[in-house]
Structures are given as structure tokens and as C-alpha cells.
Amino acid sequence: MNQDDINPMEEEIASEEVTNEENQKRPEPKSKAGIPKMRLHFTLTKPKIITLVILFMIILATYFALLLLSANKPEENLSSIPTNTTTYSPKPLVDPETAALINKVETYNKKLDTLNNYPKKLAPPSVQLDISFEK
Amino acid sequence: MPTIRKILIVLAVILIFQFSIFNFQFSIAITPLDQAQEDYTFQFTKYREEQSKYITARSSYLTFNTAVSKSEAFLATKDYLGQIDNLYTSYILLVNEHANSLNWTNSTLPKDLVSKIAGEQTSYLKDHQEKVSQSTTLEELPVLAAELKKYVDTNLAEKINKTLAILEIVETESALSDFNELTAILDQAMTSKNQPGASQSFYANWTSEISDIRTKAEAFKDQAKAQLAKTEEETASERELSSISYSAQQAKKELQRSKPLFEEVIKSL
């Protein structure tokens, strides 16, 4: 190949590179034009809605948590919680009459478990009343 | 933006409202008995603190014997005596709340007597506390302490013994009444639901056991009541209280035997 043959080829390659670069550069203005719209969409309108939704969900969750906690009332006498409470395994279909009986027996058993020994439970406080200032 | 602020304010108000409802529910769950127990525990803790201060101030006065140490000993002893009155008052109120928590409908014993004793004791302690607060010299305080000690040993202790003996019997009577009521209900359920045959022997044995429990529990309860009747109108000695309590505890022990029997009946229905 002589010098004359090489030049046109170089020009051809150079022109191809230019066109490729042009082709690559062309879509950029389009994307630049699209970004501001997208940013506007996410930064100005959605965060407010998202914040409100999150707040609403937090409030709902707190509300249900409080409801659950308030449903679990504390026992009247924590120190005397029966340790060996017998739990019945009711039959699949328990008629209301039997269920009421089970309830009554459970209430009675709980009452028996909390029977007191008053002289022990309510013993008077031991108080030091020998006050004197003599050596 | 203003609308968002409004929404946020409304949501915050709702949250605060829910929180206050929750707190209110929690506060109403505390019974007067729980409150009395809490108060007694608090007064006892405070008594320990005042006792510690009194011991330190007394020791300091006996060592240095100065006007300042005497003044400090006077103030510490005054607070200590005042706290003893508070402690006894909270104790009497606790006993009274225990009496209020019992079911007196099936009892023949006087609830008025328990309230009367509590009223008299708290009134005396209030007067004593007033005397302590009006004292001005250290020399007055040992006299007031001796006066309170004498009252506690002779009057308060024996009246509280009587109250505790009454509470033991009333609780036994209430438990026995519940036992009789439940027995009648279960007996009826057994006769109406169970077919004659194999279950008849179970029913006969159950009835016999229940009858045995009832007879023994009633005998112990009557024994306790007879012992109570022998005591003075408003007082009972330590010994009398222990024998009444023993009989009542025996009756309660008999009633405990009914638990597995009732559970067995429920399973058979």
C-alpha cells in the first residue's frame, strides 16, 4: 500500500469515528431534558405522601399495640398466681352449658388458690419503739 | 404546606388522646387493696430510712452532747415517731381493705366491728401524731414513744388479732358457700347429662367424696367460730388467734380437695 491509498482509508475511519461520536452524543440532550421532570416528580410530591403514609401506619401500629396492651389486664394478686393451674382441653364442640360450667370451676379453683393465711400475711410491722437518750 | 401541618397536628392530637385513654385504663385497673398494699410498702420503706436517721442522730448526740447534736437528735426522733404512726395507720388501712375485699353476704359475723376497730385505731394514731408534731423538746419524745408502745401492745395488737380471726372465718365461710353452690350445679349437670349405667358408680363415689369434704370443712369452720365466740367482744389474744386460724386453715385445706373432683366431673360431661 502506498501513502495515497492509506489517506482515504484514514479519512474514512476518522469520519466513521466522528459519526459514532455524534451518534453517541445525540441522545444526551434528550436524557438531560427528561431528568428535571423525574426529579420534580420524586422530590416535591412523593415524599409528602410517603411521609403521611408512614405516619399513618405508625399511628395505626401504635393504636393496635396499645389496644393489645390494655386487653392484658394485670392480675389482682401477682404474688399468688397459681403455678399448677389445670387447663382443660375442651372437646371440639363444647355446648354453652358445659362451657359455662368449665368457667365456674376455673373461677372456683382460682379462688381456692388465693385463699389467705391472714395471721401470716397481715402480721403487724415490727417497730422499734424503745426510745431513750440515756447512755 | 398548611394542609400538611393541619393533618400532622390532627394526627398528633389523636395519638395523645389514645395514649391518655391507655393510661386511664391502666390506672383504673388498680384496686383499693392494691393501693393499700403499695402504700403500706412505701410507708415501711420510709420507716426504715427514718429509723436509720434516728440511730445516727442519737449516736451523735450521745457522743458529742452538744446543743446542735441535741437539736438534730430531736428532729430525727420526731420524724421517726411520726413515721411510726404513718406505718401503723397504713397497716390498719391494709387490714381494713382486706376485709372490704371479702364476700360477707354468707357470713354471720359482724363487718361493722372490723370497720369500728379500724376507725378507732386510725383515730388514736392521728391524735398521737398530732402530739408528736406539737412537741418542742427532746425529753418529750421518749414519753410519747412509751405511750404508743403501751397502746400497741395492749390495745392495737389484740384488736387486730380479733380482726384477723374474723377475716379467717369469713373467708372460709365464703369459700364453703362457693363450694356448696358449685356442687349443686355440677350435681344437677351430672344427673341430667349422664346415662345410667357405668357412670352411676362414678357419680356415687363423687357424691360420697363431696359429702366427706363438706362435713369436714363445716366441722372445722364451726370449730373456728366456737373459738371466736369465746374471745372478748373486741379483742383476741395471740394464742386465741392461732387456734382460730388453725381451724380455719384446716377447713380451707379440706376444700382444696374438691379441685380435682370438680375437674373430673367436667371431663366426664
Short mmCIF file of C-alpha atoms in Angstrom, two decimals:
data_model
loop_
_atom_site.label_atom_id
_atom_site.label_comp_id
_atom_site.label_asym_id
_atom_site.label_seq_id
_atom_site.Cartn_x
_atom_site.Cartn_y
_atom_site.Cartn_z
CA MET A 1 0.00 0.00 0.00
CA ASN A 2 1.30 3.45 -0.86
CA GLN A 3 0.70 6.72 1.01
CA ASP A 4 -2.16 7.74 -1.31
CA ASP A 5 -4.11 4.56 -0.51
CA ILE A 6 -3.73 4.96 3.20
CA ASN A 7 -5.03 8.54 3.38
CA PRO A 8 -8.56 7.88 2.10
CA MET A 9 -8.84 4.96 4.50
CA GLU A 10 -7.76 7.10 7.41
CA GLU A 11 -10.26 9.72 6.37
CA GLU A 12 -12.94 7.06 6.18
CA ILE A 13 -12.10 5.71 9.66
CA ALA A 14 -11.90 9.23 11.06
CA SER A 15 -15.28 10.12 9.53
CA GLU A 16 -16.78 6.92 10.96
CA GLU A 17 -15.44 7.75 14.42
CA VAL A 18 -16.89 11.26 14.18
CA THR A 19 -20.29 9.92 13.19
CA ASN A 20 -20.15 7.37 16.01
CA GLU A 21 -19.29 10.08 18.48
CA GLU A 22 -22.07 12.22 17.11
CA ASN A 23 -24.49 9.31 17.40
CA GLN A 24 -23.40 8.74 20.98
CA LYS A 25 -23.72 12.39 21.86
CA ARG A 26 -27.14 12.81 20.25
CA PRO A 27 -29.28 11.04 22.87
CA GLU A 28 -27.75 13.06 25.73
CA PRO A 29 -29.77 16.21 25.17
CA LYS A 30 -32.92 14.03 25.30
CA SER A 31 -31.90 12.47 28.64
CA LYS A 32 -30.91 15.86 30.08
CA ALA A 33 -34.33 17.19 29.15
CA GLY A 34 -36.03 14.21 30.94
CA ILE A 35 -34.14 14.39 34.32
CA PRO A 36 -35.66 17.62 35.68
CA LYS A 37 -39.15 16.20 35.18
CA MET A 38 -38.28 12.96 37.05
CA ARG A 39 -36.55 14.82 39.88
CA LEU A 40 -39.51 17.13 40.27
CA HIS A 41 -41.78 14.17 40.40
CA PHE A 42 -39.85 12.41 43.23
CA THR A 43 -38.53 15.27 45.31
CA LEU A 44 -41.52 17.57 45.51
CA THR A 45 -44.68 15.49 45.50
CA LYS A 46 -43.96 11.87 46.61
CA PRO A 47 -42.04 12.46 49.87
CA LYS A 48 -45.04 14.23 51.36
CA ILE A 49 -47.32 11.36 50.52
CA ILE A 50 -44.75 8.83 51.70
CA THR A 51 -44.28 10.73 54.99
CA LEU A 52 -48.02 10.89 55.56
CA VAL A 53 -48.45 7.20 54.78
CA ILE A 54 -45.60 6.28 57.16
CA LEU A 55 -47.04 8.50 59.88
CA PHE A 56 -50.47 6.97 59.42
CA MET A 57 -49.00 3.46 59.58
CA ILE A 58 -47.03 4.31 62.75
CA ILE A 59 -50.19 5.65 64.38
CA LEU A 60 -52.16 2.57 63.36
CA ALA A 61 -49.42 0.27 64.70
CA THR A 62 -49.24 2.24 67.99
CA TYR A 63 -53.02 2.13 68.31
CA PHE A 64 -53.17 -1.64 67.89
CA ALA A 65 -50.21 -2.13 70.23
CA LEU A 66 -51.96 -0.06 72.91
CA LEU A 67 -55.18 -1.99 72.37
CA LEU A 68 -53.31 -5.26 72.84
CA LEU A 69 -51.59 -3.99 75.99
CA SER A 70 -54.81 -2.68 77.50
CA ALA A 71 -56.51 -6.02 76.78
CA ASN A 72 -53.95 -7.78 79.02
CA LYS A 73 -55.17 -6.50 82.42
CA PRO A 74 -52.82 -7.12 85.37
CA GLU A 75 -53.70 -9.88 87.80
CA GLU A 76 -55.27 -8.86 91.12
CA ASN A 77 -52.64 -10.56 93.18
CA LEU A 78 -49.45 -11.29 91.33
CA SER A 79 -47.76 -12.99 94.27
CA SER A 80 -50.41 -15.67 94.40
CA ILE A 81 -50.63 -16.67 90.74
CA PRO A 82 -51.32 -20.39 90.70
CA THR A 83 -48.37 -22.33 89.39
CA ASN A 84 -50.21 -25.55 88.76
CA THR A 85 -53.35 -24.29 87.09
CA THR A 86 -55.03 -27.11 85.29
CA THR A 87 -56.09 -26.22 81.83
CA TYR A 88 -58.89 -28.17 80.28
CA SER A 89 -58.69 -29.40 76.76
CA PRO A 90 -62.27 -28.92 75.71
CA LYS A 91 -63.83 -31.16 73.15
CA PRO A 92 -64.05 -29.74 69.63
CA LEU A 93 -67.71 -28.85 70.10
CA VAL A 94 -68.46 -27.68 73.63
CA ASP A 95 -72.02 -26.65 74.23
CA PRO A 96 -72.55 -23.31 76.00
CA GLU A 97 -73.85 -25.01 79.14
CA THR A 98 -70.66 -27.06 79.58
CA ALA A 99 -68.53 -24.03 78.73
CA ALA A 100 -70.29 -22.09 81.50
CA LEU A 101 -69.62 -24.95 83.91
CA ILE A 102 -65.94 -25.04 82.95
CA ASN A 103 -65.80 -21.30 83.58
CA LYS A 104 -67.37 -21.66 87.01
CA VAL A 105 -64.99 -24.44 88.02
CA GLU A 106 -62.00 -22.39 86.84
CA THR A 107 -63.18 -19.35 88.83
CA TYR A 108 -63.69 -21.53 91.92
CA ASN A 109 -60.22 -23.10 91.57
CA LYS A 110 -58.60 -19.69 91.21
CA LYS A 111 -60.37 -18.56 94.37
CA LEU A 112 -59.12 -21.61 96.24
CA ASP A 113 -55.58 -20.87 95.10
CA THR A 114 -55.75 -17.35 96.51
CA LEU A 115 -57.08 -18.26 99.96
CA ASN A 116 -55.09 -16.46 102.64
CA ASN A 117 -53.46 -17.21 105.93
CA TYR A 118 -54.24 -13.84 107.49
CA PRO A 119 -52.10 -14.04 110.66
CA LYS A 120 -49.07 -14.70 108.43
CA LYS A 121 -49.97 -12.39 105.57
CA LEU A 122 -51.05 -9.47 107.76
CA ALA A 123 -48.62 -9.74 110.64
CA PRO A 124 -48.17 -6.34 112.34
CA PRO A 125 -44.98 -4.45 111.45
CA SER A 126 -42.06 -4.99 113.78
CA VAL A 127 -41.30 -1.50 115.09
CA GLN A 128 -38.54 -0.29 117.41
CA LEU A 129 -40.28 1.90 119.99
CA ASP A 130 -37.75 1.82 122.82
CA ILE A 131 -36.57 5.39 122.52
CA SER A 132 -34.20 6.71 125.13
CA PHE A 133 -31.24 9.10 125.26
CA GLU A 134 -29.51 7.67 128.28
CA LYS A 135 -26.08 6.10 127.98
CA MET B 1 -47.86 23.06 53.24
CA PRO B 2 -50.50 24.47 55.66
CA THR B 3 -52.76 21.47 54.95
CA ILE B 4 -49.94 19.06 55.80
CA ARG B 5 -49.33 20.90 59.06
CA LYS B 6 -53.01 20.69 59.90
CA ILE B 7 -53.03 16.96 59.18
CA LEU B 8 -49.95 16.45 61.33
CA ILE B 9 -51.49 18.38 64.21
CA VAL B 10 -54.69 16.33 63.98
CA LEU B 11 -52.68 13.09 63.95
CA ALA B 12 -50.64 14.21 66.97
CA VAL B 13 -53.81 15.06 68.88
CA ILE B 14 -55.27 11.62 68.08
CA LEU B 15 -52.07 9.95 69.28
CA ILE B 16 -52.05 11.88 72.57
CA PHE B 17 -55.73 11.07 73.08
CA GLN B 18 -55.14 7.35 72.55
CA PHE B 19 -52.17 7.42 74.91
CA SER B 20 -54.20 9.10 77.66
CA ILE B 21 -57.03 6.53 77.24
CA PHE B 22 -54.46 3.76 77.60
CA ASN B 23 -53.06 5.34 80.78
CA PHE B 24 -56.55 5.80 82.19
CA GLN B 25 -57.37 2.12 81.59
CA PHE B 26 -54.20 1.18 83.42
CA SER B 27 -54.91 3.43 86.38
CA ILE B 28 -58.46 2.13 86.91
CA ALA B 29 -57.13 -1.46 86.94
CA ILE B 30 -55.54 -0.81 90.37
CA THR B 31 -57.91 -1.94 93.14
CA PRO B 32 -58.16 -0.24 96.57
CA LEU B 33 -56.49 -3.33 98.03
CA ASP B 34 -53.51 -2.95 95.67
CA GLN B 35 -53.35 0.72 96.55
CA ALA B 36 -53.36 -0.07 100.29
CA GLN B 37 -50.63 -2.68 99.80
CA GLU B 38 -48.50 -0.20 97.83
CA ASP B 39 -48.98 2.46 100.49
CA TYR B 40 -48.00 0.08 103.27
CA THR B 41 -44.84 -0.98 101.40
CA PHE B 42 -43.95 2.68 100.81
CA GLN B 43 -44.50 3.61 104.48
CA PHE B 44 -42.39 0.67 105.60
CA THR B 45 -39.50 1.73 103.33
CA LYS B 46 -39.78 5.26 104.67
CA TYR B 47 -39.83 3.93 108.23
CA ARG B 48 -36.52 2.18 107.60
CA GLU B 49 -35.00 5.43 106.31
CA GLU B 50 -36.23 7.45 109.31
CA GLN B 51 -35.01 4.74 111.69
CA SER B 52 -31.55 4.93 110.17
CA LYS B 53 -31.50 8.74 110.57
CA TYR B 54 -32.72 8.42 114.18
CA ILE B 55 -29.99 5.90 115.07
CA THR B 56 -27.28 8.15 113.57
CA ALA B 57 -28.59 11.31 115.27
CA ARG B 58 -28.97 9.53 118.64
CA SER B 59 -25.45 8.16 118.46
CA SER B 60 -24.08 11.57 117.53
CA TYR B 61 -25.91 13.23 120.45
CA LEU B 62 -24.75 10.62 122.95
CA THR B 63 -21.14 11.03 121.74
CA PHE B 64 -20.79 14.82 121.49
CA ASN B 65 -23.64 16.01 123.73
CA THR B 66 -23.76 19.46 122.13
CA ALA B 67 -26.74 21.77 121.52
CA VAL B 68 -26.52 21.19 117.78
CA SER B 69 -26.43 17.41 118.10
CA LYS B 70 -29.37 17.58 120.55
CA SER B 71 -31.38 19.64 118.09
CA GLU B 72 -30.57 17.18 115.30
CA ALA B 73 -31.50 14.24 117.53
CA PHE B 74 -34.80 15.93 118.40
CA LEU B 75 -35.72 16.48 114.73
CA ALA B 76 -34.70 12.96 113.68
CA THR B 77 -36.60 11.33 116.58
CA LYS B 78 -39.67 13.46 115.89
CA ASP B 79 -39.69 12.38 112.22
CA TYR B 80 -39.11 8.78 113.26
CA LEU B 81 -42.05 8.74 115.67
CA GLY B 82 -44.28 10.46 113.11
CA GLN B 83 -43.30 7.81 110.58
CA ILE B 84 -44.17 5.00 113.02
CA ASP B 85 -47.67 6.49 113.28
CA ASN B 86 -47.87 6.58 109.47
CA LEU B 87 -46.72 2.97 109.24
CA TYR B 88 -49.32 1.71 111.72
CA THR B 89 -52.04 3.75 110.02
CA SER B 90 -51.21 2.26 106.60
CA TYR B 91 -51.14 -1.22 108.18
CA ILE B 92 -54.63 -0.79 109.68
CA LEU B 93 -55.95 0.52 106.37
CA LEU B 94 -54.45 -2.52 104.62
CA VAL B 95 -56.20 -4.89 107.05
CA ASN B 96 -59.43 -2.97 106.52
CA GLU B 97 -59.08 -3.23 102.71
CA HIS B 98 -58.62 -7.00 103.04
CA ALA B 99 -61.89 -7.04 104.97
CA ASN B 100 -63.58 -5.00 102.23
CA SER B 101 -62.35 -7.38 99.55
CA LEU B 102 -64.10 -10.36 101.16
CA ASN B 103 -67.61 -11.56 100.44
CA TRP B 104 -69.62 -11.00 103.62
CA THR B 105 -73.04 -11.98 102.24
CA ASN B 106 -72.84 -15.55 103.55
CA SER B 107 -71.32 -14.60 106.88
CA THR B 108 -72.99 -14.18 110.24
CA LEU B 109 -70.00 -12.28 111.63
CA PRO B 110 -70.14 -8.50 112.08
CA LYS B 111 -68.33 -6.45 109.48
CA ASP B 112 -69.18 -3.33 111.45
CA LEU B 113 -66.87 -4.45 114.23
CA VAL B 114 -63.92 -4.64 111.80
CA SER B 115 -64.66 -1.13 110.49
CA LYS B 116 -65.13 0.16 114.05
CA ILE B 117 -61.76 -1.23 115.19
CA ALA B 118 -60.03 0.28 112.14
CA GLY B 119 -61.66 3.66 112.77
CA GLU B 120 -60.67 3.71 116.47
CA GLN B 121 -57.06 2.75 115.74
CA THR B 122 -56.53 5.31 112.98
CA SER B 123 -58.12 7.99 115.15
CA TYR B 124 -55.74 7.23 118.06
CA LEU B 125 -52.72 7.26 115.74
CA LYS B 126 -53.79 10.59 114.26
CA ASP B 127 -54.03 12.12 117.75
CA HIS B 128 -50.65 10.67 118.70
CA GLN B 129 -49.06 12.05 115.56
CA GLU B 130 -50.52 15.46 116.41
CA LYS B 131 -48.92 15.28 119.88
CA VAL B 132 -45.57 14.36 118.31
CA SER B 133 -45.71 17.26 115.86
CA GLN B 134 -46.53 19.67 118.70
CA SER B 135 -43.59 18.53 120.86
CA THR B 136 -40.80 21.05 121.30
CA THR B 137 -38.11 19.29 123.35
CA LEU B 138 -36.21 16.05 123.03
CA GLU B 139 -37.30 14.98 126.53
CA GLU B 140 -40.95 14.78 125.45
CA LEU B 141 -40.32 12.23 122.71
CA PRO B 142 -39.33 9.15 124.78
CA VAL B 143 -42.55 9.66 126.78
CA LEU B 144 -44.63 9.77 123.60
CA ALA B 145 -42.84 6.67 122.28
CA ALA B 146 -43.55 4.77 125.51
CA GLU B 147 -47.20 5.83 125.33
CA LEU B 148 -47.50 4.49 121.79
CA LYS B 149 -45.71 1.26 122.66
CA LYS B 150 -48.11 0.62 125.54
CA TYR B 151 -51.09 1.29 123.31
CA VAL B 152 -49.80 -1.01 120.55
CA ASP B 153 -49.03 -3.88 122.95
CA THR B 154 -52.26 -3.77 124.90
CA ASN B 155 -54.91 -2.35 122.60
CA LEU B 156 -53.95 -2.33 118.92
CA ALA B 157 -52.37 -5.80 118.78
CA GLU B 158 -55.30 -7.55 120.45
CA LYS B 159 -57.90 -5.73 118.38
CA ILE B 160 -56.05 -6.56 115.19
CA ASN B 161 -55.94 -10.21 116.37
CA LYS B 162 -59.71 -10.15 116.63
CA THR B 163 -59.99 -8.63 113.15
CA LEU B 164 -57.68 -11.23 111.63
CA ALA B 165 -59.60 -14.05 113.31
CA ILE B 166 -62.84 -12.71 111.82
CA LEU B 167 -61.24 -12.44 108.37
CA GLU B 168 -60.06 -16.07 108.55
CA ILE B 169 -63.58 -17.29 109.31
CA VAL B 170 -65.33 -15.03 106.79
CA GLU B 171 -63.02 -16.22 104.01
CA THR B 172 -63.68 -19.85 104.99
CA GLU B 173 -67.44 -19.28 105.02
CA SER B 174 -67.27 -17.63 101.60
CA ALA B 175 -65.22 -20.50 100.12
CA LEU B 176 -67.56 -23.06 101.66
CA SER B 177 -70.57 -21.28 100.22
CA ASP B 178 -68.96 -21.28 96.74
CA PHE B 179 -68.22 -24.99 97.17
CA ASN B 180 -71.85 -25.78 98.04
CA GLU B 181 -73.16 -23.70 95.15
CA LEU B 182 -70.84 -25.30 92.59
CA THR B 183 -71.51 -28.79 93.93
CA ALA B 184 -75.26 -28.31 93.44
CA ILE B 185 -74.76 -27.09 89.85
CA LEU B 186 -72.41 -29.94 88.93
CA ASP B 187 -74.65 -32.48 90.60
CA GLN B 188 -77.58 -31.32 88.51
CA ALA B 189 -75.49 -31.37 85.32
CA MET B 190 -74.30 -34.90 86.04
CA THR B 191 -77.78 -36.30 86.68
CA SER B 192 -79.21 -34.66 83.56
CA LYS B 193 -76.39 -35.47 81.11
CA ASN B 194 -75.06 -38.86 82.15
CA GLN B 195 -76.89 -42.02 81.20
CA PRO B 196 -77.50 -44.61 83.92
CA GLY B 197 -75.03 -47.50 83.88
CA ALA B 198 -71.26 -47.31 84.10
CA SER B 199 -71.33 -43.68 85.19
CA GLN B 200 -73.51 -44.49 88.19
CA SER B 201 -70.63 -45.81 90.24
CA PHE B 202 -68.59 -42.70 89.35
CA TYR B 203 -71.48 -40.49 90.44
CA ALA B 204 -71.89 -42.40 93.73
CA ASN B 205 -68.19 -42.12 94.54
CA TRP B 206 -68.13 -38.44 93.59
CA THR B 207 -71.13 -37.71 95.82
CA SER B 208 -69.54 -39.56 98.71
CA GLU B 209 -66.25 -37.62 98.37
CA ILE B 210 -68.06 -34.28 98.13
CA SER B 211 -70.12 -35.12 101.17
CA ASP B 212 -66.97 -36.00 103.13
CA ILE B 213 -65.31 -32.70 102.19
CA ARG B 214 -68.42 -30.73 103.14
CA THR B 215 -68.79 -32.45 106.52
CA LYS B 216 -65.14 -31.98 107.48
CA ALA B 217 -64.87 -28.39 106.22
CA GLU B 218 -68.05 -27.38 108.03
CA ALA B 219 -66.85 -29.04 111.23
CA PHE B 220 -63.56 -27.10 111.15
CA LYS B 221 -65.38 -23.88 110.31
CA ASP B 222 -67.81 -24.38 113.21
CA GLN B 223 -64.88 -25.11 115.49
CA ALA B 224 -63.23 -21.83 114.48
CA LYS B 225 -66.48 -19.95 115.06
CA ALA B 226 -66.88 -21.53 118.50
CA GLN B 227 -63.34 -20.47 119.39
CA LEU B 228 -64.08 -16.95 118.19
CA ALA B 229 -67.21 -16.81 120.30
CA LYS B 230 -65.09 -17.47 123.40
CA THR B 231 -62.93 -14.37 122.81
CA GLU B 232 -63.62 -10.90 124.21
CA GLU B 233 -66.03 -8.67 122.31
CA GLU B 234 -63.35 -6.58 120.59
CA THR B 235 -60.09 -8.35 121.35
CA ALA B 236 -58.36 -11.70 120.97
CA SER B 237 -55.06 -12.93 122.35
CA GLU B 238 -52.21 -14.22 120.18
CA ARG B 239 -52.99 -17.77 121.30
CA GLU B 240 -56.70 -17.45 120.51
CA LEU B 241 -55.88 -16.12 117.06
CA SER B 242 -53.56 -19.03 116.29
CA SER B 243 -56.10 -21.65 117.32
CA ILE B 244 -58.90 -19.97 115.31
CA SER B 245 -56.58 -19.65 112.33
CA TYR B 246 -55.55 -23.31 112.61
CA SER B 247 -59.17 -24.49 112.45
CA ALA B 248 -59.96 -22.17 109.55
CA GLN B 249 -56.87 -23.32 107.66
CA GLN B 250 -57.92 -26.94 108.17
CA ALA B 251 -61.32 -26.14 106.64
CA LYS B 252 -59.64 -24.45 103.68
CA LYS B 253 -57.37 -27.46 103.27
CA GLU B 254 -60.41 -29.73 103.08
CA LEU B 255 -61.92 -27.52 100.39
CA GLN B 256 -58.72 -27.79 98.33
CA ARG B 257 -59.54 -31.50 97.91
CA SER B 258 -62.53 -30.55 95.78
CA LYS B 259 -60.40 -29.16 92.94
CA PRO B 260 -59.51 -32.49 91.21
CA LEU B 261 -63.03 -33.81 91.84
CA PHE B 262 -64.64 -30.90 90.03
CA GLU B 263 -62.18 -31.19 87.16
CA GLU B 264 -63.03 -34.88 86.84
CA VAL B 265 -66.74 -34.09 86.59
CA ILE B 266 -66.12 -31.53 83.87
CA LYS B 267 -64.20 -34.12 81.84
CA SER B 268 -67.00 -36.64 82.22
CA LEU B 269 -69.70 -34.28 80.92
#
